[in-house]
PDB file of C-alpha atoms and ligand atoms in Angstrom:
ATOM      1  CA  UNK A 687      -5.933  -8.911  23.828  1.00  0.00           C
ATOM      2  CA  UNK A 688      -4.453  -6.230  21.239  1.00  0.00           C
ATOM      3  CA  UNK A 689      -6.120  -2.960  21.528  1.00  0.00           C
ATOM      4  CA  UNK A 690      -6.567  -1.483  18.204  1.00  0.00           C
ATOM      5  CA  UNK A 691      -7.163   1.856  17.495  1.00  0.00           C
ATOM      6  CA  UNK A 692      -8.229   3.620  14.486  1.00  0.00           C
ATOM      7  CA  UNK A 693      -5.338   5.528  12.261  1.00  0.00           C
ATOM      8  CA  UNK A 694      -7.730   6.102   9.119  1.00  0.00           C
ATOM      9  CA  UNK A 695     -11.585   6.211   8.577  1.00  0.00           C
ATOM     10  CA  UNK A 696     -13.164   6.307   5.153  1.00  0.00           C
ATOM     11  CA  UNK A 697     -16.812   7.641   5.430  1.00  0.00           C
ATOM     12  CA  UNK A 698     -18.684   7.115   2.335  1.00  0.00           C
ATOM     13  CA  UNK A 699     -16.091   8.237   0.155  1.00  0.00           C
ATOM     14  CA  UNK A 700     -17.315   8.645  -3.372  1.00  0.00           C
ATOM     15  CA  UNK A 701     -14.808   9.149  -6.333  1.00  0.00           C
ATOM     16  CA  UNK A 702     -15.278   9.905 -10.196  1.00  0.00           C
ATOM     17  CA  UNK A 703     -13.489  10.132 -13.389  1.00  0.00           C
ATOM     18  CA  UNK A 704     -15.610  12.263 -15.841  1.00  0.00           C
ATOM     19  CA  UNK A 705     -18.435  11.594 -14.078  1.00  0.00           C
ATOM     20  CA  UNK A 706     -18.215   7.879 -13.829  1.00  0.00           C
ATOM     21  CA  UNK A 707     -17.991   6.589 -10.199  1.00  0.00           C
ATOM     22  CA  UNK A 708     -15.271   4.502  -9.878  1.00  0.00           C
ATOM     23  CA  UNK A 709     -15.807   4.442  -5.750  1.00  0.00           C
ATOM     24  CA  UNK A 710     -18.894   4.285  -4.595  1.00  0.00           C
ATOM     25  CA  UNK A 711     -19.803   5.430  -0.670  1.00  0.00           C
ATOM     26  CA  UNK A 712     -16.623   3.338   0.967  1.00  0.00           C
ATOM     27  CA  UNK A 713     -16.324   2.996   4.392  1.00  0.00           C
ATOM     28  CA  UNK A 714     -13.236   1.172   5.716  1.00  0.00           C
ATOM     29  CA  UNK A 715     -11.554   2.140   8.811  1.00  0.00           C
ATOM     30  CA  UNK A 716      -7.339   0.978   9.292  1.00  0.00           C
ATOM     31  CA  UNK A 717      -6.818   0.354  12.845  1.00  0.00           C
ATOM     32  CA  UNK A 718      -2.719   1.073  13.616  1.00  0.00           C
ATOM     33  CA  UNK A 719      -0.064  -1.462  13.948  1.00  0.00           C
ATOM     34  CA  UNK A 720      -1.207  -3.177  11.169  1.00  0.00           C
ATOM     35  CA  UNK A 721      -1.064  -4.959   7.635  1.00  0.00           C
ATOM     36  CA  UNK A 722      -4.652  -4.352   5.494  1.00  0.00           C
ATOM     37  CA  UNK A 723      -4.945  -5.670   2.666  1.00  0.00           C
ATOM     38  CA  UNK A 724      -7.824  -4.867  -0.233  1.00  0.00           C
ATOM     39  CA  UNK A 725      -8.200  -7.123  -2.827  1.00  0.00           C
ATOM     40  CA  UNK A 726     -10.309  -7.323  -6.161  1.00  0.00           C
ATOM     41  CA  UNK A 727     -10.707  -7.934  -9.245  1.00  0.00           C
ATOM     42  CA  UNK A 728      -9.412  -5.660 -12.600  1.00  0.00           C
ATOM     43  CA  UNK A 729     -10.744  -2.065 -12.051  1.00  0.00           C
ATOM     44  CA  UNK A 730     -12.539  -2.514  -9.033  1.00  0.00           C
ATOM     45  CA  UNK A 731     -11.140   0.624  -7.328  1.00  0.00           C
ATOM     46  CA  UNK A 732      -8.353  -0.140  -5.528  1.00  0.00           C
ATOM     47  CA  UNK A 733      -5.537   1.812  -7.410  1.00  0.00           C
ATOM     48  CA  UNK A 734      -8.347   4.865  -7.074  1.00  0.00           C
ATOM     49  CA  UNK A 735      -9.214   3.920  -3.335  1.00  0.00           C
ATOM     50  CA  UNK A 736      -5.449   4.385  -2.365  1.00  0.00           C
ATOM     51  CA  UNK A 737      -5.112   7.843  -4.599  1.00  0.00           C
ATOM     52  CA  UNK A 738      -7.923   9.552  -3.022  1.00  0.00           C
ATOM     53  CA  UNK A 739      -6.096   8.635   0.431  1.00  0.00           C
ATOM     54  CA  UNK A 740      -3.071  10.111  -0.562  1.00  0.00           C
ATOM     55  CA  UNK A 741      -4.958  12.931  -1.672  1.00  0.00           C
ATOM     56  CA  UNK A 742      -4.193  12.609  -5.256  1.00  0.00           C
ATOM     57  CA  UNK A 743      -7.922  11.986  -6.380  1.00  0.00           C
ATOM     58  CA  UNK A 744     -10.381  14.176  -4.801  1.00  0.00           C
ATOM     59  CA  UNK A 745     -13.853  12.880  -3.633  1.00  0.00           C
ATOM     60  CA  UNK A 746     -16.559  14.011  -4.876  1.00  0.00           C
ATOM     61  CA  UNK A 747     -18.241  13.322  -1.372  1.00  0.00           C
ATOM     62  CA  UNK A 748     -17.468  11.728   1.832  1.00  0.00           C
ATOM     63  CA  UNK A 749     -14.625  12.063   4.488  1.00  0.00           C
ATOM     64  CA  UNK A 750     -11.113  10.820   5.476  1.00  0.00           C
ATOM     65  CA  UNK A 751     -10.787  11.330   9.402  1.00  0.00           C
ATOM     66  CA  UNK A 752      -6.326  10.469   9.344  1.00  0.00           C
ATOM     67  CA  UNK A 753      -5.325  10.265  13.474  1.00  0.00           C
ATOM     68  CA  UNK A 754      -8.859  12.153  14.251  1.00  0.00           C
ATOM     69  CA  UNK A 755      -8.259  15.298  11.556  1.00  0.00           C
ATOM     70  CA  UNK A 756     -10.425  15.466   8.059  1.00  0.00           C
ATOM     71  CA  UNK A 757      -7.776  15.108   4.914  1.00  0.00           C
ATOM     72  CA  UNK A 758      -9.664  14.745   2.203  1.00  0.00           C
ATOM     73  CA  UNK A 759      -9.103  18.704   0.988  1.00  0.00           C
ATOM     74  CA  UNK A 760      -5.437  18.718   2.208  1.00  0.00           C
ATOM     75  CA  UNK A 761      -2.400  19.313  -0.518  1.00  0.00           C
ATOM     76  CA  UNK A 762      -0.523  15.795  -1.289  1.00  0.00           C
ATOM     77  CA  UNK A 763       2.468  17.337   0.585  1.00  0.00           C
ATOM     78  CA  UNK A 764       0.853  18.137   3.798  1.00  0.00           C
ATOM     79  CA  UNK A 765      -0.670  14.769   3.755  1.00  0.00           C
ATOM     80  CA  UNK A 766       2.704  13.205   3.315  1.00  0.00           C
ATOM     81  CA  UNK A 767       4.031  15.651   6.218  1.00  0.00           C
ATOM     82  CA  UNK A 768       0.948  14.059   8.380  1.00  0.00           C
ATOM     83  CA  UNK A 769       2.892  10.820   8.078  1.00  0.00           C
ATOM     84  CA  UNK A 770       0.554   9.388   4.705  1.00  0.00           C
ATOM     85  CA  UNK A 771       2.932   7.858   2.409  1.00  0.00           C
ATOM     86  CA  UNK A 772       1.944   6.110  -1.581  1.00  0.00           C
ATOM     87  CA  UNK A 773       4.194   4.445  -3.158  1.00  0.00           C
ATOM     88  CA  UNK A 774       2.195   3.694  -6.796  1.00  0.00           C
ATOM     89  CA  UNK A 775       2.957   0.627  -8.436  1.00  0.00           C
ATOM     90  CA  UNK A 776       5.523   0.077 -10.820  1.00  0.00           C
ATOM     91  CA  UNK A 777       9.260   0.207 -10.287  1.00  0.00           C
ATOM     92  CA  UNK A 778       9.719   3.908 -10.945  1.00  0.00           C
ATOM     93  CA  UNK A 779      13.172   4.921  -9.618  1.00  0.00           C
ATOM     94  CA  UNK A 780      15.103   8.465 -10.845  1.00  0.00           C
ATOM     95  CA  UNK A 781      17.477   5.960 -12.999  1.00  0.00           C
ATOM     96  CA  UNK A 782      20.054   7.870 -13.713  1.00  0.00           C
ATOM     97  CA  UNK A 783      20.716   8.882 -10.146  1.00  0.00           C
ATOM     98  CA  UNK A 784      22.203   6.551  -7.619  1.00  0.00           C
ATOM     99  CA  UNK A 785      19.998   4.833  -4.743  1.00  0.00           C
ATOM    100  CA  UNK A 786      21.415   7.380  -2.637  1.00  0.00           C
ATOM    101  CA  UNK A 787      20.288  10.022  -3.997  1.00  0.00           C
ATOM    102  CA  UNK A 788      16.617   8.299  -5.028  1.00  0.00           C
ATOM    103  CA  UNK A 789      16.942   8.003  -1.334  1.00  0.00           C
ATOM    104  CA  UNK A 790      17.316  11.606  -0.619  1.00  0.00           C
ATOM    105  CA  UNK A 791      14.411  12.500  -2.774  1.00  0.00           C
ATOM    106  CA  UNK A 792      12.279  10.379  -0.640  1.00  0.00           C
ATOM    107  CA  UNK A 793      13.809  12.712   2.523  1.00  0.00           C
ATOM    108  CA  UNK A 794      11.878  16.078   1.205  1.00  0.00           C
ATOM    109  CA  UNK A 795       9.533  16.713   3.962  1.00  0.00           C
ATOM    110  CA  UNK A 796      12.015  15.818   6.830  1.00  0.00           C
ATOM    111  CA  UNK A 797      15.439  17.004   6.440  1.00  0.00           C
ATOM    112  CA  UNK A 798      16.856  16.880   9.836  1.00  0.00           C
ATOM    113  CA  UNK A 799      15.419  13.195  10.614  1.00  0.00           C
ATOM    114  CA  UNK A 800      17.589  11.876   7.335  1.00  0.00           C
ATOM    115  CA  UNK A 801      20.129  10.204   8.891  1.00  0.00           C
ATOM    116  CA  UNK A 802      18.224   7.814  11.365  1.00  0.00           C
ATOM    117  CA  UNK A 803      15.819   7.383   8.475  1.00  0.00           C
ATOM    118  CA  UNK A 804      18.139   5.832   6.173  1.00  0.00           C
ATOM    119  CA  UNK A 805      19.731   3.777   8.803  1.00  0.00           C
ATOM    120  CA  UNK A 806      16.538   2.080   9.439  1.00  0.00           C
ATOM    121  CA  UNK A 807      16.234   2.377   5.466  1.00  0.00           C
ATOM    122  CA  UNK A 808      19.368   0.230   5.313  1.00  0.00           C
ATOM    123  CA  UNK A 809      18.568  -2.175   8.074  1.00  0.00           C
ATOM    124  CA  UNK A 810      15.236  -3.171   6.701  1.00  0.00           C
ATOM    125  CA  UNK A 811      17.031  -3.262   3.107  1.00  0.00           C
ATOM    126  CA  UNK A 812      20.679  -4.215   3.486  1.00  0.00           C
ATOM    127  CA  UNK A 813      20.790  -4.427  -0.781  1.00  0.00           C
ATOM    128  CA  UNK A 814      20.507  -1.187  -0.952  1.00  0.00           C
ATOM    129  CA  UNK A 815      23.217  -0.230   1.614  1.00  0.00           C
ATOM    130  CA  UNK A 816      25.546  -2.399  -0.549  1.00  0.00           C
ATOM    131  CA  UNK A 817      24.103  -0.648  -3.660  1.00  0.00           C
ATOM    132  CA  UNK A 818      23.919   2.960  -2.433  1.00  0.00           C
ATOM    133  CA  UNK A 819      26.380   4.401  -5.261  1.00  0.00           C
ATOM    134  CA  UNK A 820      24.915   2.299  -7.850  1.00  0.00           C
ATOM    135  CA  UNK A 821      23.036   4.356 -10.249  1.00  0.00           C
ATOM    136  CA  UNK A 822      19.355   3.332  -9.882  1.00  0.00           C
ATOM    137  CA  UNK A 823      18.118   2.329 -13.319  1.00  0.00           C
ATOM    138  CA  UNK A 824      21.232  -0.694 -13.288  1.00  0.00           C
ATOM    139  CA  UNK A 825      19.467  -2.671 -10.344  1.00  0.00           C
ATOM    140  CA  UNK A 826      17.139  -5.744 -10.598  1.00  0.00           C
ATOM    141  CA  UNK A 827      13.787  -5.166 -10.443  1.00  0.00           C
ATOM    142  CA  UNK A 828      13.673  -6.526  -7.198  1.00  0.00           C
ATOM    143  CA  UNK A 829      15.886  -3.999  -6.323  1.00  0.00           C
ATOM    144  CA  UNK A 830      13.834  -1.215  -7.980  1.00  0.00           C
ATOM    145  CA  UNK A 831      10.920  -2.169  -6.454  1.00  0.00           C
ATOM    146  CA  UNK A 832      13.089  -2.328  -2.784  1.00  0.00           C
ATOM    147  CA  UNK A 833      13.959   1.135  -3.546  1.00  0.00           C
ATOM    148  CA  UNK A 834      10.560   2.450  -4.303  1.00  0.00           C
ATOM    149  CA  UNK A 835       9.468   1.149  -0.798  1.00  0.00           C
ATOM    150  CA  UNK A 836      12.562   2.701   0.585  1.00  0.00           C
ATOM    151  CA  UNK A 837      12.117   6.418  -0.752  1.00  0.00           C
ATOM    152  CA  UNK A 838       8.516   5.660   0.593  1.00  0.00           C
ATOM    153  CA  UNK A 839      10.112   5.299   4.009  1.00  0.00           C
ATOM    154  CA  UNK A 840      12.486   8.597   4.002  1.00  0.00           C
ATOM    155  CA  UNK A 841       9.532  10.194   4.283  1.00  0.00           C
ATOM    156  CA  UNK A 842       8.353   8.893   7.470  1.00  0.00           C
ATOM    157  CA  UNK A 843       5.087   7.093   7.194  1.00  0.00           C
ATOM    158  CA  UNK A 844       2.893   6.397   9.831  1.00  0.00           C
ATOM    159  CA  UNK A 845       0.690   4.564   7.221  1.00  0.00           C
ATOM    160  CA  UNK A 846       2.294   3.146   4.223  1.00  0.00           C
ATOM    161  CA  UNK A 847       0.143   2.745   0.882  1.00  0.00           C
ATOM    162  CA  UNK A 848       1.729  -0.168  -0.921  1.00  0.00           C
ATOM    163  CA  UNK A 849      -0.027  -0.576  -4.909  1.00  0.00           C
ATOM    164  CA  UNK A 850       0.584  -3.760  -6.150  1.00  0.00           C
ATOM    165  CA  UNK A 851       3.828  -4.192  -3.943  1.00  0.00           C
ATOM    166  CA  UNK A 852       4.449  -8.235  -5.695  1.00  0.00           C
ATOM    167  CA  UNK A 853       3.952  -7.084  -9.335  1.00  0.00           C
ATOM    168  CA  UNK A 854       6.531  -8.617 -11.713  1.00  0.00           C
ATOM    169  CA  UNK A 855       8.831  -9.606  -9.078  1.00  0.00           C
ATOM    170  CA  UNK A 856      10.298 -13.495  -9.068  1.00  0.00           C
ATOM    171  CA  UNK A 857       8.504 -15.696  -6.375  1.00  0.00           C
ATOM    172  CA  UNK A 858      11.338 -15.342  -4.352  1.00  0.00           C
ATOM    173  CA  UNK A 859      12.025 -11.800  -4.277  1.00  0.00           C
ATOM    174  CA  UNK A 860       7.967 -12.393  -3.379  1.00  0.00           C
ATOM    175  CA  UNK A 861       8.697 -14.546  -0.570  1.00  0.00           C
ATOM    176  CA  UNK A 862      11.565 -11.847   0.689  1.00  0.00           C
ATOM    177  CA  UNK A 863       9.253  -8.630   0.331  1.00  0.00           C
ATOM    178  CA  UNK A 864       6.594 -10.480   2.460  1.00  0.00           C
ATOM    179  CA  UNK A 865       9.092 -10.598   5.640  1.00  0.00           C
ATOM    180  CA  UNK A 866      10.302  -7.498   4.820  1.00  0.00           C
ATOM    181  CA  UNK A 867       6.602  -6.146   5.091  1.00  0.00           C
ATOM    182  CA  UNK A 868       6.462  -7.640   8.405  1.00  0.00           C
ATOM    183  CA  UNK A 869       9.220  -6.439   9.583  1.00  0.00           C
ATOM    184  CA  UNK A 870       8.265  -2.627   8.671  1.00  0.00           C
ATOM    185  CA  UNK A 871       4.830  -2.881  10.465  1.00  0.00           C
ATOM    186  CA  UNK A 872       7.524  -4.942  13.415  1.00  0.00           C
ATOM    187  CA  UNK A 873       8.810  -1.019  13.377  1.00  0.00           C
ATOM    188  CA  UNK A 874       5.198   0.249  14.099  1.00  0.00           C
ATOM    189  CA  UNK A 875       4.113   1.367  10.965  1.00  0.00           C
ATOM    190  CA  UNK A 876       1.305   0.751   9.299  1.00  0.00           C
ATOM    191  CA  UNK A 877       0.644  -0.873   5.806  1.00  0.00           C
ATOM    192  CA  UNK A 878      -2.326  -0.208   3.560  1.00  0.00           C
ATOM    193  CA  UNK A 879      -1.704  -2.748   0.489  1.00  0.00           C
ATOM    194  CA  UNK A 880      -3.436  -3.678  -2.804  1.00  0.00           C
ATOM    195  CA  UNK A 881      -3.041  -5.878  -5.473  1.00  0.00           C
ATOM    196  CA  UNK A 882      -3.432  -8.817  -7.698  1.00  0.00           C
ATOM    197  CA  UNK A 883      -1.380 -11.185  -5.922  1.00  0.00           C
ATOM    198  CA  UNK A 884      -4.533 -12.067  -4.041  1.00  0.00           C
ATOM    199  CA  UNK A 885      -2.995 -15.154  -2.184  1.00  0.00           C
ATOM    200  CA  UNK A 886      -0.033 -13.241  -1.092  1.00  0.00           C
ATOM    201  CA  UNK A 887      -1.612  -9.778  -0.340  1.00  0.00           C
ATOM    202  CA  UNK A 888      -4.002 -11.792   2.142  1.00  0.00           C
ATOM    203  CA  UNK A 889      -1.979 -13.817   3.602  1.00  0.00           C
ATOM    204  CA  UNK A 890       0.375 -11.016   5.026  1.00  0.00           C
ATOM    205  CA  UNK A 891      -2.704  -9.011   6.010  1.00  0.00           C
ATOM    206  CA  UNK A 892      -4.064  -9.023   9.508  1.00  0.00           C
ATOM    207  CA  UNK A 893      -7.630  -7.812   8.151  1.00  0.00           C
ATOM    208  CA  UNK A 894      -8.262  -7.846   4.428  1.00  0.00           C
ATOM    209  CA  UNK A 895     -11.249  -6.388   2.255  1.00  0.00           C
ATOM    210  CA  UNK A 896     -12.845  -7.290  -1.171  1.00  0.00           C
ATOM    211  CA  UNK A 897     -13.662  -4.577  -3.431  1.00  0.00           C
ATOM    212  CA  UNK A 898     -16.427  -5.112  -6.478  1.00  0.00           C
ATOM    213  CA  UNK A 899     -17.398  -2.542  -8.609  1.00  0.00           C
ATOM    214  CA  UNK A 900     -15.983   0.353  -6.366  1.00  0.00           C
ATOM    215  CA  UNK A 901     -18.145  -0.993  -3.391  1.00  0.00           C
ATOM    216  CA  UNK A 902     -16.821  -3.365  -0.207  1.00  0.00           C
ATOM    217  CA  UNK A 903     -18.050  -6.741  -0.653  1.00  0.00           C
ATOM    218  CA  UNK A 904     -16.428  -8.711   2.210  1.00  0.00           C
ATOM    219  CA  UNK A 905     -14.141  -8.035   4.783  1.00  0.00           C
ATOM    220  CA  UNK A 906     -12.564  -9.815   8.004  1.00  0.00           C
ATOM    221  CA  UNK A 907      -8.947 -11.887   8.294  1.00  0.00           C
ATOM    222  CA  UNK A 908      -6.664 -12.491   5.325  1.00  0.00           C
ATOM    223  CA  UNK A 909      -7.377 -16.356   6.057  1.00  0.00           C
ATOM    224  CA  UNK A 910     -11.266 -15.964   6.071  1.00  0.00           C
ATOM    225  CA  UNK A 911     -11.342 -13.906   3.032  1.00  0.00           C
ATOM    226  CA  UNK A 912      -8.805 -16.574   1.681  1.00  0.00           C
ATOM    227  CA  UNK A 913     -11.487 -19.481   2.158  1.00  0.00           C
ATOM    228  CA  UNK A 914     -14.806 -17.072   1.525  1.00  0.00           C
ATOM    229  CA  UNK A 915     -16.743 -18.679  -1.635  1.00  0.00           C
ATOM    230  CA  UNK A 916     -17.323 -15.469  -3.094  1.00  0.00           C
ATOM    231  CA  UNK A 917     -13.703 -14.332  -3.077  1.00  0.00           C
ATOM    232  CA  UNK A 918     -13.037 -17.778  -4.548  1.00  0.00           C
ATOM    233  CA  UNK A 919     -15.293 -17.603  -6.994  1.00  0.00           C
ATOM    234  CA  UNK A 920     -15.090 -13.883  -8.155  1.00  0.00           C
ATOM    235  CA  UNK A 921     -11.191 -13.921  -8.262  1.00  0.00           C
ATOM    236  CA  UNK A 922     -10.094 -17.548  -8.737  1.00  0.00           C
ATOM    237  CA  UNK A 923     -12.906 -18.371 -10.670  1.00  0.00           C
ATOM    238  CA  UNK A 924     -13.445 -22.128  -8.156  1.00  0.00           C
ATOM    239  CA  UNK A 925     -17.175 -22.448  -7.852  1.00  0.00           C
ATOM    240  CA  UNK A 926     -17.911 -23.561  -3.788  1.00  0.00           C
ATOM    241  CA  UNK A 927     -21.213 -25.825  -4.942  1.00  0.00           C
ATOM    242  CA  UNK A 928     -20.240 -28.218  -8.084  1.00  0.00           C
ATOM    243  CA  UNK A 929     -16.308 -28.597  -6.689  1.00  0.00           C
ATOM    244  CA  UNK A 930     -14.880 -28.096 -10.313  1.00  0.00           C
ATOM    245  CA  UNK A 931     -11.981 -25.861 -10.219  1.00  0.00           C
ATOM    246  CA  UNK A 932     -11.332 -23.729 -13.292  1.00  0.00           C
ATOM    247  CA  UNK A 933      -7.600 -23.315 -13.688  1.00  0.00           C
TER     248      UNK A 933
HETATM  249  P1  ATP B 769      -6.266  -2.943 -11.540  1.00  0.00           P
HETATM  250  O1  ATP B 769      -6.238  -4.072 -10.570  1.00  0.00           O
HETATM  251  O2  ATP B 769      -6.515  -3.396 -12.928  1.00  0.00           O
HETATM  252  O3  ATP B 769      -5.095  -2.010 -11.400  1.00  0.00           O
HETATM  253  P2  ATP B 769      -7.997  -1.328  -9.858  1.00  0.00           P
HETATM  254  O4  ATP B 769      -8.804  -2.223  -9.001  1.00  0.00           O
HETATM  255  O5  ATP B 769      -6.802  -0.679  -9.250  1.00  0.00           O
HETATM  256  O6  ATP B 769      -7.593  -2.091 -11.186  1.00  0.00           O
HETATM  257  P3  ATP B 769      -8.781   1.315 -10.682  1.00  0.00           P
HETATM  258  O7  ATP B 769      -7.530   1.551 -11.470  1.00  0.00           O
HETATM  259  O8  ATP B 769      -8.925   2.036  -9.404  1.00  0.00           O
HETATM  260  O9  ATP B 769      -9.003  -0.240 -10.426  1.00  0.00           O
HETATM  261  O10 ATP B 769     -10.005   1.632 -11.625  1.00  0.00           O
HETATM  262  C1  ATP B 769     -11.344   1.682 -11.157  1.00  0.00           C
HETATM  263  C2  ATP B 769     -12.245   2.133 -12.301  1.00  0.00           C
HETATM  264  O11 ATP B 769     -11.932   3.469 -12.662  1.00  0.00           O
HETATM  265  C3  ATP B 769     -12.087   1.287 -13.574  1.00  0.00           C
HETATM  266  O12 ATP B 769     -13.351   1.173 -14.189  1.00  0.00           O
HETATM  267  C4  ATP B 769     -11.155   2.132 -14.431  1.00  0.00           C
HETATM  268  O13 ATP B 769     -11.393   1.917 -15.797  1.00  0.00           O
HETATM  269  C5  ATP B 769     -11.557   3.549 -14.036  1.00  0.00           C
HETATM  270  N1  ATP B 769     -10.416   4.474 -14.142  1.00  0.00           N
HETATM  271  C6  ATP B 769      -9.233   4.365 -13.503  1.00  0.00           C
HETATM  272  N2  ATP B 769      -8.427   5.405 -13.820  1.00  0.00           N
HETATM  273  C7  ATP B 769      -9.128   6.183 -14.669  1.00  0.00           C
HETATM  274  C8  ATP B 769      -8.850   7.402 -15.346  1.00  0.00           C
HETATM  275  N3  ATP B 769      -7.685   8.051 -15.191  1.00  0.00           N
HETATM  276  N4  ATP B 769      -9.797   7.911 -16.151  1.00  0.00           N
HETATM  277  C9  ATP B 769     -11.003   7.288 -16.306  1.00  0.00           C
HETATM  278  N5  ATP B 769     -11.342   6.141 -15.690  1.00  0.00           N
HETATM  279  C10 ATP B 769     -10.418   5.591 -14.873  1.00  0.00           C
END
């Protein structure tokens, strides 16, 4: 049996916008080596639950313990140094530099390891390698997005926070990011995702969470949370009891 050990624990994290708590006392641990997913409905707190990883949103109380050391205070670059990588969501690439150089921006905090970086950059996304003097803002958005995952990974992650990785891509530049996802954590790093595309963003997972309101609601396998009647009901809106599906 797998042995999984911890990479990240959230302790009752608590975070607020103008006094408004938009987490409320998370816990969630990440074990390494693998996919988690955290699903939920329209400003439940997942966007917020992955900046106040990243150290972008402060908490207001509680503690992230990253490979056994307490992050929550630590400057967004040192966290990045530490291996803690967010790539938001969106397709925002430098477009009117080329991939390569979107690339190199991505390289900041680890100059001399640039070169083996971006050949496991270009194995994992051979597009990009055939697009490398393209100027960024002329690619597809399946491209873009590629590329935002790829200056994610110049910087080195040990954990990888993915925010809403499938949004506005076509199904099957959906279907292509999903092996590429496995392939990454394949390369022993670890991915931290969120999103609306529930059915895909649990089904890559290998242990998923529900987030309501800023609090954990259920948690356990992409499949189980998949087939849970409250997931069903509170994000696909199919009510377990009467059978009636509401499209
Ligand atoms: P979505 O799926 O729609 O992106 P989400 O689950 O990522 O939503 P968050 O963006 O984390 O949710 O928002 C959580 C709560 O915090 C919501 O009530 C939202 O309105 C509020 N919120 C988010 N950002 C801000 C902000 N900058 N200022 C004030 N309130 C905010």
């Amino acid at each position: 049996m797998e042995i999984l050990k911890p990479l990240l624990k959230i302790c009752n994290v608590t975070v607020q916008y103008d006094g408004i708590p938009a987490l409320k006392k998370i816990n969630l641990t990440i074990c390494a080596n693998q996919i988690i997913s955290v699903v939920g409905p329209n400003g439940s707190g997942k966007t917020t639950l992955m900046k106040a990883v990243a150290g972008i949103l402060r908490p207001i109380e509680g503690v992230i313990h990253y490979q056994h050391e307490m992050i929550q205070s630590l400057p967004i670059h040192e966290i990045v140094r530490r291996g803690l990588v967010y790539v938001p969501e969106g397709m925002n690439v430098f477009p009117f530099m080329s991939v390569m150089e979107n690339l190199d921006v991505g390289a900041y905090v680890a100059r001399e390891q640039k070169k083996e970086r971006l050949s496991f950059v270009f194995e994992i996304f051979p597009a990009l390698a055939d697009n490398q003097r393209k100027t960024a803002g002329t690619l597809s958005g399946g491209q873009k997005r590629m590329l935002t995952i790829a200056r994610g990974l110049m910087s080195g992650p040990k954990l990888l926070l993915l925010d809403d990785p499938f949004l506005g891509l076509a199904p099957k530049d959906v279907n292509r990011l999903c092996d590429t996802l496995k392939r990454i954590r394949r390369h022993g790093i670890t991915l931290f995702l969120a999103g609306q595309h529930v059915r895909r963003i649990l089904r890559v997972a290998t242990k998923a969470f529900l987030i309501e309101e800023g609090k954990i609601t259920l948690s356990g396998t992409g499949d189980q949370l998949l087939g849970h009647p409250h997931l069903r009901e509170t994000l696909f809106g199919i009510v377990a009891e009467s059978g009636i599906e509401i499209p």
